[in-house]
XYZ file of C-alpha atoms in Angstrom:
635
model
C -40.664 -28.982 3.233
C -40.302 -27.770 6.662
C -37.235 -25.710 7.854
C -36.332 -29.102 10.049
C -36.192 -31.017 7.265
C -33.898 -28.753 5.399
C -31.489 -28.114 8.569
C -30.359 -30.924 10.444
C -29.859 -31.324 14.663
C -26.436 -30.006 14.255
C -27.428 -26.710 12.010
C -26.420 -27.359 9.004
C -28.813 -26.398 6.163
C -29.717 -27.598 2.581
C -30.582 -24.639 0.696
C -29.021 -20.885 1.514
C -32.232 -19.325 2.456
C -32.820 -21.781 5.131
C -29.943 -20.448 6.632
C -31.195 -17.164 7.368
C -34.615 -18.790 8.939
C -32.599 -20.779 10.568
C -30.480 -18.281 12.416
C -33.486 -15.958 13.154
C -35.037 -18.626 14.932
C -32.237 -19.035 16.650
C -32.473 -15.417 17.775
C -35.825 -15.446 17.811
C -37.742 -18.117 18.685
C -39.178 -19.809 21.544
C -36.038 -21.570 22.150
C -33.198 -19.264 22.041
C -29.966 -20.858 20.610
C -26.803 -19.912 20.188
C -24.386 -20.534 17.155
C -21.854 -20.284 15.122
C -22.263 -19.597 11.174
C -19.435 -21.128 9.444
C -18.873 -19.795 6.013
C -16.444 -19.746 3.408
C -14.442 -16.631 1.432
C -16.975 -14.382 -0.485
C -20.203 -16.321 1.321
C -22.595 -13.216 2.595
C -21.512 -13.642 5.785
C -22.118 -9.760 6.660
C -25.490 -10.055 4.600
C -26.112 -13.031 7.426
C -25.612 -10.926 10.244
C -27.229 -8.113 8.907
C -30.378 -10.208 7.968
C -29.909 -11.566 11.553
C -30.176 -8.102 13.159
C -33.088 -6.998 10.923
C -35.213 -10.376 11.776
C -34.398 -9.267 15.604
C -35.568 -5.357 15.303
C -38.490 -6.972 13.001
C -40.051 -9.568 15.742
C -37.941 -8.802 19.184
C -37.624 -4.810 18.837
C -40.445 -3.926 20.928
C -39.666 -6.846 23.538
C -36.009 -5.221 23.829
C -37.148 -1.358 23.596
C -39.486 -2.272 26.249
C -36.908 -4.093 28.934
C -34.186 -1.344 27.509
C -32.415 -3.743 25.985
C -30.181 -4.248 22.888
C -28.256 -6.023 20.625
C -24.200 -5.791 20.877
C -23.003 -6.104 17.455
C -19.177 -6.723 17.530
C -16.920 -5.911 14.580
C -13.735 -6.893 13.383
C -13.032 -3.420 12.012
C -13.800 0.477 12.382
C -15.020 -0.298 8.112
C -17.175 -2.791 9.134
C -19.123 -1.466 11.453
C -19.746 1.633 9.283
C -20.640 -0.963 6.504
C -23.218 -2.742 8.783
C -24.668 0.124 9.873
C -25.318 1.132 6.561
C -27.134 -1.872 5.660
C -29.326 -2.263 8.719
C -30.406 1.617 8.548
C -32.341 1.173 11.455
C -29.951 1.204 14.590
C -32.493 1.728 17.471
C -32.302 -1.877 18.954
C -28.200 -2.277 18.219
C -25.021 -1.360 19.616
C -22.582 -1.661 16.509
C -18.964 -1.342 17.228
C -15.523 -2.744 17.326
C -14.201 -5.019 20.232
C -12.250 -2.134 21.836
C -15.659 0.152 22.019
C -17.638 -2.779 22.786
C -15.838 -3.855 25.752
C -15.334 0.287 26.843
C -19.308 0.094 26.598
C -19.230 -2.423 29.112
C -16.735 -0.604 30.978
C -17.977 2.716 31.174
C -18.839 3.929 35.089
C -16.981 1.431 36.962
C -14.717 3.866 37.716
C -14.010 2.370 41.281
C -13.377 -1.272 40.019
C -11.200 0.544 37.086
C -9.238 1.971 39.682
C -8.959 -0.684 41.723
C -8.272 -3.146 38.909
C -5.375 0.058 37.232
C -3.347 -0.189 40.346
C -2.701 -3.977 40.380
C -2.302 -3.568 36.788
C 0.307 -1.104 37.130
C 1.997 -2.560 40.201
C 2.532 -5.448 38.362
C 4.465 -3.655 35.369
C 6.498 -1.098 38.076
C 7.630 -4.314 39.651
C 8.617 -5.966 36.545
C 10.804 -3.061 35.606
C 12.538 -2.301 38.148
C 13.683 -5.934 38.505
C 14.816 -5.752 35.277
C 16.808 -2.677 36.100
C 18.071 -4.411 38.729
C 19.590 -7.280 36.775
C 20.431 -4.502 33.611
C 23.329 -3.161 33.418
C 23.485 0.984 34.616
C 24.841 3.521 32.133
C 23.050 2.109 29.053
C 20.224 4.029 27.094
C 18.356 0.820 28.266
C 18.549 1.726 31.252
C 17.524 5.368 30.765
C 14.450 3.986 29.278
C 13.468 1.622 31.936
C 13.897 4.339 34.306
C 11.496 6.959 32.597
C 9.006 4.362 32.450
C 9.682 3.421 36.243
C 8.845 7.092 36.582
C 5.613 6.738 34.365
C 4.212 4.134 36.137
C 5.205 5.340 39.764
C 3.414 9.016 38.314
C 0.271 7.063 37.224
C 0.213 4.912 40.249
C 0.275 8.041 42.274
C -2.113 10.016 40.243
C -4.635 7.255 40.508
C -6.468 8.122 43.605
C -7.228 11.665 41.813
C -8.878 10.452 39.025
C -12.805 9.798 39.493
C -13.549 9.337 35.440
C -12.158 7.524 33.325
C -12.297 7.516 29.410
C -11.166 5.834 26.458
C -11.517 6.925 22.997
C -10.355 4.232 19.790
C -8.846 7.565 18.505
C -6.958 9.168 20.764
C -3.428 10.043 20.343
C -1.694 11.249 23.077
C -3.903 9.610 26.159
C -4.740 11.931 28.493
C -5.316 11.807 32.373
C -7.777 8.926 32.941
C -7.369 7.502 29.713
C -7.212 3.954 29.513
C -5.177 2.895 26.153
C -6.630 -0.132 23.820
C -4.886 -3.240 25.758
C -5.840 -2.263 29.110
C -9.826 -1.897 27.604
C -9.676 -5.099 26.587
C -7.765 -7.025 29.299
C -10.174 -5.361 32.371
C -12.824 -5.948 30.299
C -11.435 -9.658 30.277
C -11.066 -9.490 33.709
C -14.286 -8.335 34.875
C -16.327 -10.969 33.177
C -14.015 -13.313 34.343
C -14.235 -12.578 38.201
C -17.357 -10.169 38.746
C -20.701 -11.791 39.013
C -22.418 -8.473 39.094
C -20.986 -7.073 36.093
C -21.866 -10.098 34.286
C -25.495 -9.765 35.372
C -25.460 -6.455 34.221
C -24.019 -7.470 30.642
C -26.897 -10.446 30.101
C -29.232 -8.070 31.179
C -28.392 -5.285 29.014
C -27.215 -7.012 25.942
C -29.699 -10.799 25.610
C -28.186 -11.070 22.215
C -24.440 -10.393 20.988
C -23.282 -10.754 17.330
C -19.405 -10.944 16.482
C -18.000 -10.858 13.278
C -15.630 -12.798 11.958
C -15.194 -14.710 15.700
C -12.187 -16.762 14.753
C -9.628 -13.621 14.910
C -11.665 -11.681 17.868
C -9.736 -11.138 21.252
C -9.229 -14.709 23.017
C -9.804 -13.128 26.075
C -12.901 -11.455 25.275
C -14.338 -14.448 23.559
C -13.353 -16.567 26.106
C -15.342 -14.264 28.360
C -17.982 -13.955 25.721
C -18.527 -18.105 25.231
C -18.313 -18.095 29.637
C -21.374 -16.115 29.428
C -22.999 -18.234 26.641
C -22.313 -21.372 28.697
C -23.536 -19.873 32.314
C -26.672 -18.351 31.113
C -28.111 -20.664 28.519
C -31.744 -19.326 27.316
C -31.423 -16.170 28.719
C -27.734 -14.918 26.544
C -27.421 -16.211 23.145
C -24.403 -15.550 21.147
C -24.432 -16.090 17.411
C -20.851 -15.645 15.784
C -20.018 -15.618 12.474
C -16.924 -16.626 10.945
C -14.687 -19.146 9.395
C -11.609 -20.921 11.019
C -10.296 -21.548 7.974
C -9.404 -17.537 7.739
C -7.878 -17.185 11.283
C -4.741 -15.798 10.785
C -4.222 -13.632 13.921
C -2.367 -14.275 17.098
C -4.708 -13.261 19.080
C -7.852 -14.955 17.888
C -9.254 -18.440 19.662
C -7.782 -21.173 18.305
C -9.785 -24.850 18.284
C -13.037 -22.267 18.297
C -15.218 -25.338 16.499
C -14.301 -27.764 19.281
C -14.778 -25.294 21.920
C -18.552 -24.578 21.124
C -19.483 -28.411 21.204
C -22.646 -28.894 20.634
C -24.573 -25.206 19.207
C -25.817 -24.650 15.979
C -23.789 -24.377 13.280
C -25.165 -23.563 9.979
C -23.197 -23.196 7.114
C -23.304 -21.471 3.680
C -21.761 -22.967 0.523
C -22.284 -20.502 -1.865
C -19.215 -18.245 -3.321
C -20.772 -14.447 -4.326
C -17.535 -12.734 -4.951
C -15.151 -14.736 -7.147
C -15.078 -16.559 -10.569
C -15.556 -20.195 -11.395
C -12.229 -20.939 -11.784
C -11.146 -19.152 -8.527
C -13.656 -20.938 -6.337
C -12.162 -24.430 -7.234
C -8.549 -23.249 -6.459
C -9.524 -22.090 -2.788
C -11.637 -25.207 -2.599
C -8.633 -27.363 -3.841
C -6.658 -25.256 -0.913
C -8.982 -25.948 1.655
C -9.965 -29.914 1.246
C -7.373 -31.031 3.650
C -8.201 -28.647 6.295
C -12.048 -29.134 6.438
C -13.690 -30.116 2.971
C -16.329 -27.536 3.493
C -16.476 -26.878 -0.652
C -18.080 -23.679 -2.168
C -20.362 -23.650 -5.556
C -19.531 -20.466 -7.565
C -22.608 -17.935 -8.837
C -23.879 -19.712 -11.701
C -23.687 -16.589 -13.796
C -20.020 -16.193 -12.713
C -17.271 -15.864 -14.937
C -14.898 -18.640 -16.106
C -11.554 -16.381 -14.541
C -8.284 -17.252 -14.717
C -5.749 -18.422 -12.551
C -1.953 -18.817 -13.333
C 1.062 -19.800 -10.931
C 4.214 -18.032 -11.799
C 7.338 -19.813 -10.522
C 10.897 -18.345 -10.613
C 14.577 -19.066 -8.807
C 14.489 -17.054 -5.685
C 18.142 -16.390 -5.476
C 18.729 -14.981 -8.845
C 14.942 -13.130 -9.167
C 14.715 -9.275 -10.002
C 11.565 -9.337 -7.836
C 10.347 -5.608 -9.896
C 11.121 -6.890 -13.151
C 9.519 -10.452 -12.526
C 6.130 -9.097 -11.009
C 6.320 -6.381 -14.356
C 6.869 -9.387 -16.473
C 3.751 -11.587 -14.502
C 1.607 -8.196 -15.337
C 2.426 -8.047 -18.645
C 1.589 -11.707 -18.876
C -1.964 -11.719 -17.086
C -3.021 -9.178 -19.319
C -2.774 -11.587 -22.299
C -3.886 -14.595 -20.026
C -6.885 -13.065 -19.213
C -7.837 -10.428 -21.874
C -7.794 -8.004 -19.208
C -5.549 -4.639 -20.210
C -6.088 -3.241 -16.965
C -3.381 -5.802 -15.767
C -1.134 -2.999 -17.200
C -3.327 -0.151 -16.800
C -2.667 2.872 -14.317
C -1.741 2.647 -10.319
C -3.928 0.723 -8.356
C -5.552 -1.730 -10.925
C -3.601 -4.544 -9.283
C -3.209 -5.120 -5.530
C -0.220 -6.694 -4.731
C -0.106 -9.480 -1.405
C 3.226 -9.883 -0.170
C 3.596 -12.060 3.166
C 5.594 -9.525 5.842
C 5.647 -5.854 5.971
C 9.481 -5.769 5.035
C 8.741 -7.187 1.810
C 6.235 -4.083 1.213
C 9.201 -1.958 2.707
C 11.675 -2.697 -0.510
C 8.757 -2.278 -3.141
C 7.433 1.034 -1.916
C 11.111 2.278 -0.435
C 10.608 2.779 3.525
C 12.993 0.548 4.535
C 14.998 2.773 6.480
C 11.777 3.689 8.394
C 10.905 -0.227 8.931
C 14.374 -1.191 9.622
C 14.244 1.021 12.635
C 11.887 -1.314 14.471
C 12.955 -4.629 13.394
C 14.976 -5.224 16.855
C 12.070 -8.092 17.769
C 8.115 -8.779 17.179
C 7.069 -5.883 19.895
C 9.398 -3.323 18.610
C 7.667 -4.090 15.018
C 3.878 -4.103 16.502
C 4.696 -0.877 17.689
C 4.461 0.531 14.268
C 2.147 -2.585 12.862
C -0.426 -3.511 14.719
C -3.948 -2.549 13.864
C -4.297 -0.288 17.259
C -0.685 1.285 16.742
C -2.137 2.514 13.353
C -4.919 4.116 15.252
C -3.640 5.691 17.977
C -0.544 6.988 19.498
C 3.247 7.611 17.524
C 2.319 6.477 14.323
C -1.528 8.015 14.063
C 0.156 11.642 15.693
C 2.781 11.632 12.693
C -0.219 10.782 10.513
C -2.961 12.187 11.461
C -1.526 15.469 12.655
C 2.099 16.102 11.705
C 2.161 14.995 8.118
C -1.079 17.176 7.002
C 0.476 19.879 9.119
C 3.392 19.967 6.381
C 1.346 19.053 3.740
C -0.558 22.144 4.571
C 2.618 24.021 5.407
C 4.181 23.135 1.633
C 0.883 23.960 -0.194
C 1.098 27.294 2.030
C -2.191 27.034 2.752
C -2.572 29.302 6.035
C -6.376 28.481 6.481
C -5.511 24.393 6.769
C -3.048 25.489 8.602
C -4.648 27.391 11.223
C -7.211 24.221 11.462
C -5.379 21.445 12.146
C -3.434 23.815 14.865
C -6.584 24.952 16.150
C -8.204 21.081 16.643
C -4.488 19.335 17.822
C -2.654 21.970 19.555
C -2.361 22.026 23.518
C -2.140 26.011 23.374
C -6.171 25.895 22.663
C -6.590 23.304 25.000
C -7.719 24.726 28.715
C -8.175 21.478 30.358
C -4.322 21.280 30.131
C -2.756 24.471 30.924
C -3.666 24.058 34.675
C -4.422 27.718 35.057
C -1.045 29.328 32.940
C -2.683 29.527 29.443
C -0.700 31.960 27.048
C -2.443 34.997 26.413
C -3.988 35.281 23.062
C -1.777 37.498 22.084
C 1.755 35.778 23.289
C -0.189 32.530 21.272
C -0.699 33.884 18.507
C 3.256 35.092 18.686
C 3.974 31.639 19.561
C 2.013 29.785 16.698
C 3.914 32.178 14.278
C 7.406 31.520 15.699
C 6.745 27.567 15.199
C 5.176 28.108 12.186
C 8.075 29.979 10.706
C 10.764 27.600 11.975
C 8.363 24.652 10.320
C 9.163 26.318 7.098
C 12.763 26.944 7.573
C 13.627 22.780 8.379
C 11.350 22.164 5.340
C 13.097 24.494 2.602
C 14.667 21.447 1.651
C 11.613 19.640 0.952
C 12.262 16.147 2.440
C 13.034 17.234 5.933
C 13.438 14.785 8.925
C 10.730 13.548 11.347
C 13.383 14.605 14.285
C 13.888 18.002 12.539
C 10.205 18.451 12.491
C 9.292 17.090 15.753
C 12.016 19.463 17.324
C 10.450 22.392 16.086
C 7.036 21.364 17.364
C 8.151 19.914 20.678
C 10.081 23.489 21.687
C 7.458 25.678 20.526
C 4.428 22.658 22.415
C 2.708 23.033 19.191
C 1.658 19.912 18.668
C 1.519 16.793 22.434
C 4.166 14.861 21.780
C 3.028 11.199 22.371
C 5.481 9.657 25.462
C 7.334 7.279 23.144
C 8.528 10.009 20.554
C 9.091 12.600 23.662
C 11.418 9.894 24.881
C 13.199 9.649 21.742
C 14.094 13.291 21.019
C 15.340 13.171 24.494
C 17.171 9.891 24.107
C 18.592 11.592 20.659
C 20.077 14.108 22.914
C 22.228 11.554 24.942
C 25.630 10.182 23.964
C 25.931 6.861 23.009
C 27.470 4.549 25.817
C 29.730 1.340 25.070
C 28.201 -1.058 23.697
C 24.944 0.650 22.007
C 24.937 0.787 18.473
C 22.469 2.779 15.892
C 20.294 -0.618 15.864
C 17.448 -0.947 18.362
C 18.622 -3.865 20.764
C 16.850 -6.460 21.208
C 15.218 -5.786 24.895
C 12.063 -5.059 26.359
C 13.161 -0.995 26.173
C 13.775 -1.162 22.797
C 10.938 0.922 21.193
C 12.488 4.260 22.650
C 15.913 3.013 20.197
C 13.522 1.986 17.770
C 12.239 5.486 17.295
C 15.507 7.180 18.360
C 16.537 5.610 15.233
C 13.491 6.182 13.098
C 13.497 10.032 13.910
C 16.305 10.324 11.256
C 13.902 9.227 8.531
C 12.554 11.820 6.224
C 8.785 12.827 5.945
C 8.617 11.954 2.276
C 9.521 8.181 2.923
C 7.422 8.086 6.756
C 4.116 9.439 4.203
C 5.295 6.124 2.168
C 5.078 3.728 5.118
C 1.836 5.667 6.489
C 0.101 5.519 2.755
C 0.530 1.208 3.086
C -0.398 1.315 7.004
C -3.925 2.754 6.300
C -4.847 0.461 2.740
C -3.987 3.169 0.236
C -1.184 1.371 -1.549
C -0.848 -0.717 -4.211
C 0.715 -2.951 -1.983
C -0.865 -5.252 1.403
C -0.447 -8.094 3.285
C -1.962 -11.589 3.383
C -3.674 -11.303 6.453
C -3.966 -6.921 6.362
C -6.761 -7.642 3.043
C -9.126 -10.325 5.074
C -12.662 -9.194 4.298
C -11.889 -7.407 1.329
C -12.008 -7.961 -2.216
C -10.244 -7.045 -5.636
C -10.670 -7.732 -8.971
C -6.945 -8.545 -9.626
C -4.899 -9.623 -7.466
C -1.030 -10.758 -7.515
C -0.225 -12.702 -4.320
C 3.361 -13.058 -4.096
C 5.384 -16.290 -2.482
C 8.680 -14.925 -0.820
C 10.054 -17.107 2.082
C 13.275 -16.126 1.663
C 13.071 -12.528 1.203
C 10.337 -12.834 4.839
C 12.186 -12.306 8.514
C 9.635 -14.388 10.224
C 9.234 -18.141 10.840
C 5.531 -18.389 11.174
C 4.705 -19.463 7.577
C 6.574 -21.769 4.667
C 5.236 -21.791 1.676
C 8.510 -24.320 0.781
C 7.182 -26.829 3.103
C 3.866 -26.490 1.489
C 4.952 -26.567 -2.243
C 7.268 -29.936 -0.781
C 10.514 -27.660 -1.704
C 11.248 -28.274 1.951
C 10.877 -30.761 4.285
C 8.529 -30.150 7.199
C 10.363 -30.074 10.582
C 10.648 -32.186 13.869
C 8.701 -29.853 15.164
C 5.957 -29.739 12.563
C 6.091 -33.910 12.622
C 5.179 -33.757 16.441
C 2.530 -31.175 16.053
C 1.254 -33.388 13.282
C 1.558 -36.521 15.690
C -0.156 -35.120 18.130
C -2.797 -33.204 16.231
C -1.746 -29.978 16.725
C -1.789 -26.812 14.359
C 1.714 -27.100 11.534
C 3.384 -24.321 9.996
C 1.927 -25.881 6.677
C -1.576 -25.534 8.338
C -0.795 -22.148 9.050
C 0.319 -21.173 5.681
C -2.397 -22.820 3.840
C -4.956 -20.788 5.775
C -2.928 -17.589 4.385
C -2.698 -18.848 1.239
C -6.497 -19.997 1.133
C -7.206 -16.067 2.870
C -4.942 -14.280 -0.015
C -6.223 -15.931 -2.739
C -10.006 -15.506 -1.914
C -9.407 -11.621 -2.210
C -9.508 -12.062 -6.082
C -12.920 -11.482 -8.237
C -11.911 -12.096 -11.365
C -8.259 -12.934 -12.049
C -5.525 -14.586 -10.081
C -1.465 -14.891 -10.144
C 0.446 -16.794 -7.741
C 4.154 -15.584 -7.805
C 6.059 -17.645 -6.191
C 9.859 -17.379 -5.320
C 11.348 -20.576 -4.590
C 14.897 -22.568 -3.419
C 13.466 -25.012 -6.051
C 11.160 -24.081 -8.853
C 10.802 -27.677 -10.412
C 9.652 -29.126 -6.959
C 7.506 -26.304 -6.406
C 5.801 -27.192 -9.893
C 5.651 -30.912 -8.432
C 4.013 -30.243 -5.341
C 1.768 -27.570 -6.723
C 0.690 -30.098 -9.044
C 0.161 -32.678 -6.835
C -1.646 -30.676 -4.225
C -3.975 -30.291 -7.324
C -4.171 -26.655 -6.812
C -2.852 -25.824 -10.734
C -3.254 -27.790 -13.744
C 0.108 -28.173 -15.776
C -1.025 -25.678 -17.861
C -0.839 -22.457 -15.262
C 2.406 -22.866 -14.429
C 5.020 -20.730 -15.642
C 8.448 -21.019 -14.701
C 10.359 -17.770 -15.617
């Protein structure tokens, strides 16, 4: 049978291995193509793209060595381009990176158009701060915070015509001169695809081929820019993406990404590697309104169980219920590691504040709760990277780890690799002595110990210590802060970060009174090494138990119901005109979290669910046809 026989006009293939010929003939043939592999939870879609790439180096290697070109692999996350590079080996035709290094790659020597492009870009943001000082009121610490940024941007502005390199690192902490941070890589990147021929040119011609994993949640600017290209240069660009809409569940992704790609390939893969029987029918039962597209489990897969827990959400001991649900799987399922040590489990909860109250950082969390900027401050996968939060993890916390452990040679490394008194490109010609640093190394060193006698001492104490003694470069928003800390509050501020575009300086005002101990908590869960994750924070992984947990009342936001889609509420206007005219619901959005969270497991599923209502969650859940009567518990 002939690979057109087994893959129709519009892509879509009959048996799985026709999928990869497909897509390498796609990439390779005579006829370039470009496409979009749509694939369920636990489908290969990595092992796709790696295949992909290998069938490129394999029959278009030498072509592309030849015209120095390659192929731009684009990644989701820092994890998965290591994993993809492991599993190609051979790199010499591919770029493999994230979207912020991919679009610096692109970047990288257009200093003058960076320049050019940084000054409108700041212009912009001095103007819209000082007219919001102008309407603001004068006296307030929001004021005092708009006006150190107007100074920022006025000292960046002016230091602009100075700088003839610029740089950008996905690590860096405290930016320094010329450093572009991760939203400005991506929105010039944007920018310049958008409204430079040239640098377009010189994209096609570098990169002929681009791959981006999982395309639904990748910057909507840079795939806009990305399916521009696609469009304008036909044969000569192809762009294969791989993905599934069904698991977009960030902002910032392309919405409608099926309708906007019309008429490419789109080959699809039906086949569930990573979960058991009984959990593939679930997350097919979740998905058949959305799109149908149904998965067939590993024939050697086991049977797995699956159980929805249901309980009154007013009156629930949340700890004692999820113990209780433990205790339970491990009879349901024959599996004792439902009770074993730390870690066997990973628990989904839907919002970061819920992971706040079970692993006790809520003073830290609280801190930035003031409105949805204040909280991606601390949140977001970049803030996590780089700037206040990476500098308290990265450096400050193993600094008093090492400090506690009094171990002087850790000590003496992370001082020697972070510190600004080794650093000559920053001392502008007035570098301490070595002997007046090594005198001022000890002094800081020595007041680090004294603030932590008691074991659990503040971030402010900490940062105090190191700010004085410029051990450690303060990032701007926690220099701000320890200032801000120094100022007496006016009329009208309260310890609670207002809700204003200056609130992050409040935010970590506020947060500078938390200890170490509890900020270690909060960084632990920011980086994956907690029991304890979100819905959307475990997309692309898997476990092989896994407790999602319901909670709408004990979540701040509005962007999900679980009540409305258990029918314990009733949708809204709103959701009735979206539905009217065809636009994306609440309940839409939650069942693509629900369908993303409940993918995660291998092996064993429970489904607690805190409701207003637990005998019209059981109806709806039931009717859905998600759970059989069965496996549901009502505690």
């Amino acid at each position: 049978m002939s690979l057109q026989t087994r893959c129709d006009v519009e892509g879509a293939c009959e048996f799985e291995v026709d999928v990869e010929d497909a897509i390498s003939d796609y990439l390779t043939g005579t006829r370039p193509r470009s496409f979009f592999l749509y694939a369920g939870a636990g489908a290969g879609k990595t092992w796709s793209l790696v295949t992909a790439l290998k069938s490129v180096r394999s029959k278009r290697g030498a072509e592309l060595l030849a015209n120095r070109q390659r192929v731009a692999v684009v990644t989701f996350t820092r994890a998965a381009t290591e994993e993809i590079r492991s599993r190609v080996g051979d790199t010499s035709i591919a770029d493999i990176s994230t979207i912020h290094s991919f679009a610096w790659s692109l970047l990288r020597g257009f200093d003058d158009d960076l320049r050019i492009w940084l000054a409108d870009h700041l212009t912009v943001q001095l103007q819209e701060t000082r007219e919001a000082e102008r309407k603001g009121r004068a006296g307030t610490k929001a004021s005092v915070e708009r006006k150190q940024k107007i100074a920022r941007y006025e000292e960046s502005l002016a230091q602009l015509p100075q700088i003839q390199k610029f740089s950008y690192s996905p690590d860096q902490i405290v930016p320094g001169r010329g450093a572009l941070s991760h939203s400005q890589v991506l929105q010039a990147a944007a920018s310049f695809i958008r409204n430079k021929p040239t640098f377009r040119e010189i994209i096609v011609g570098r990169y002929p081929v681009v791959l981006v994993d999982e395309a639904q949640d990748t910057n909507k600017a840079i795939m806009d820019g990305l399916l521009g290209l696609a469009e304008r240069y036909d044969r000569r660009f192809v762009l294969g993406l791989f993905g599934d809409t069904m698991q977009r569940v960030y902002l910032d992704g392309k919405p409608n990404l099926l309708e906007t790609i019309g008429g490419w390939a789109q080959p699809k893969k039906g086949l569930n590697r990573r979960s058991s029987k009984r959990i593939v029918q679930l997350i097919n039962q979740i998905r058949l309104p959305v799109d149908g597209l149904e998965q067939r489990p590993l024939d050697d897969a086991q049977v797995g169980t699956v159980q929805l827990f249901l309980t009154d959400a007013p009156t629930a001991n949340r700890g004692a219920i999820e113990e209780e649900v433990m205790r339970r799987m491990a009879h349901l399922s024959g599996d004792g590691a439902w009770r074993a040590q730390e870690g066997s489990v990973k628990t989904l909860i839907l919002e970061h504040s819920m992971a706040a109250a079970r692993l006790h950082f809520e003073e830290f969390f609280d801190a930035f709760n003031a409105d949805g900027e204040t909280r991606s401050a601390i949140t977001s996968r970049d803030s996590i990277q780089a700037g206040p939060v990476a500098f308290l993890g990265k450096q400050v916390l193993p600094l008093w780890v090492a400090l506690k452990a009094d171990d002087s040679f850790a000590v003496d490394q992370i001082i020697r690799s972070s510190s600004p008194l080794f650093d000559q490109s920053t001392s502008n010609g007035s570098a301490p002595t070595p002997t007046s640093r090594v005198a001022q190394i000890r002094r800081a060193v020595s007041e680090l110990r004294d603030v932590s006698r008691g074991n659990d001492p503040s971030l402010g104490a900490v940062l105090g210590v190191v700010k004085a003694n410029k051990l450690l470069a303060l990032p701007d928003e926690l220099d701000d802060a320890l200032a801000s800390g120094d100022t007496d509050l006016t009329e009208g501020d309260t310890k609670q970060a207002s809700v204003s575009n200056d609130s992050l300086t409040d935010a970590w005002r506020i947060a500078l009174d938390v200890s170490l101990n509890e900020f270690m908590r909060y960084y632990d869960y920011a980086v994956g090494s907690s029991r304890v994750d979100t819905h959307q924070g475990v997309k692309g992984l898997e476990f092989s138990r896994v407790m999602v947990v319901l909670d709408d009342s004990a979540a701040k936001g509005n962007w999900f119901s679980y009540e409305k889609l258990f029918s314990v509420k009733e949708a809204s206007s709103t959701d009735v005109e979206h539905m009217r005219n065809g636009e994306e619901t609440t309940i839409d959005k939650t069942r693509r979290l629900l369908y993303v969270a409940c993918s995660r497991a291998r092996y064993s599923l429970a489904v607690v669910a805190y409701t207003a209502s637990p005998a019209l969650a059981r109806s709806g859940a039931l009717a859905d046809g998600m759970f059989t009567s069965d496996e549901i518990t009502v505690l």
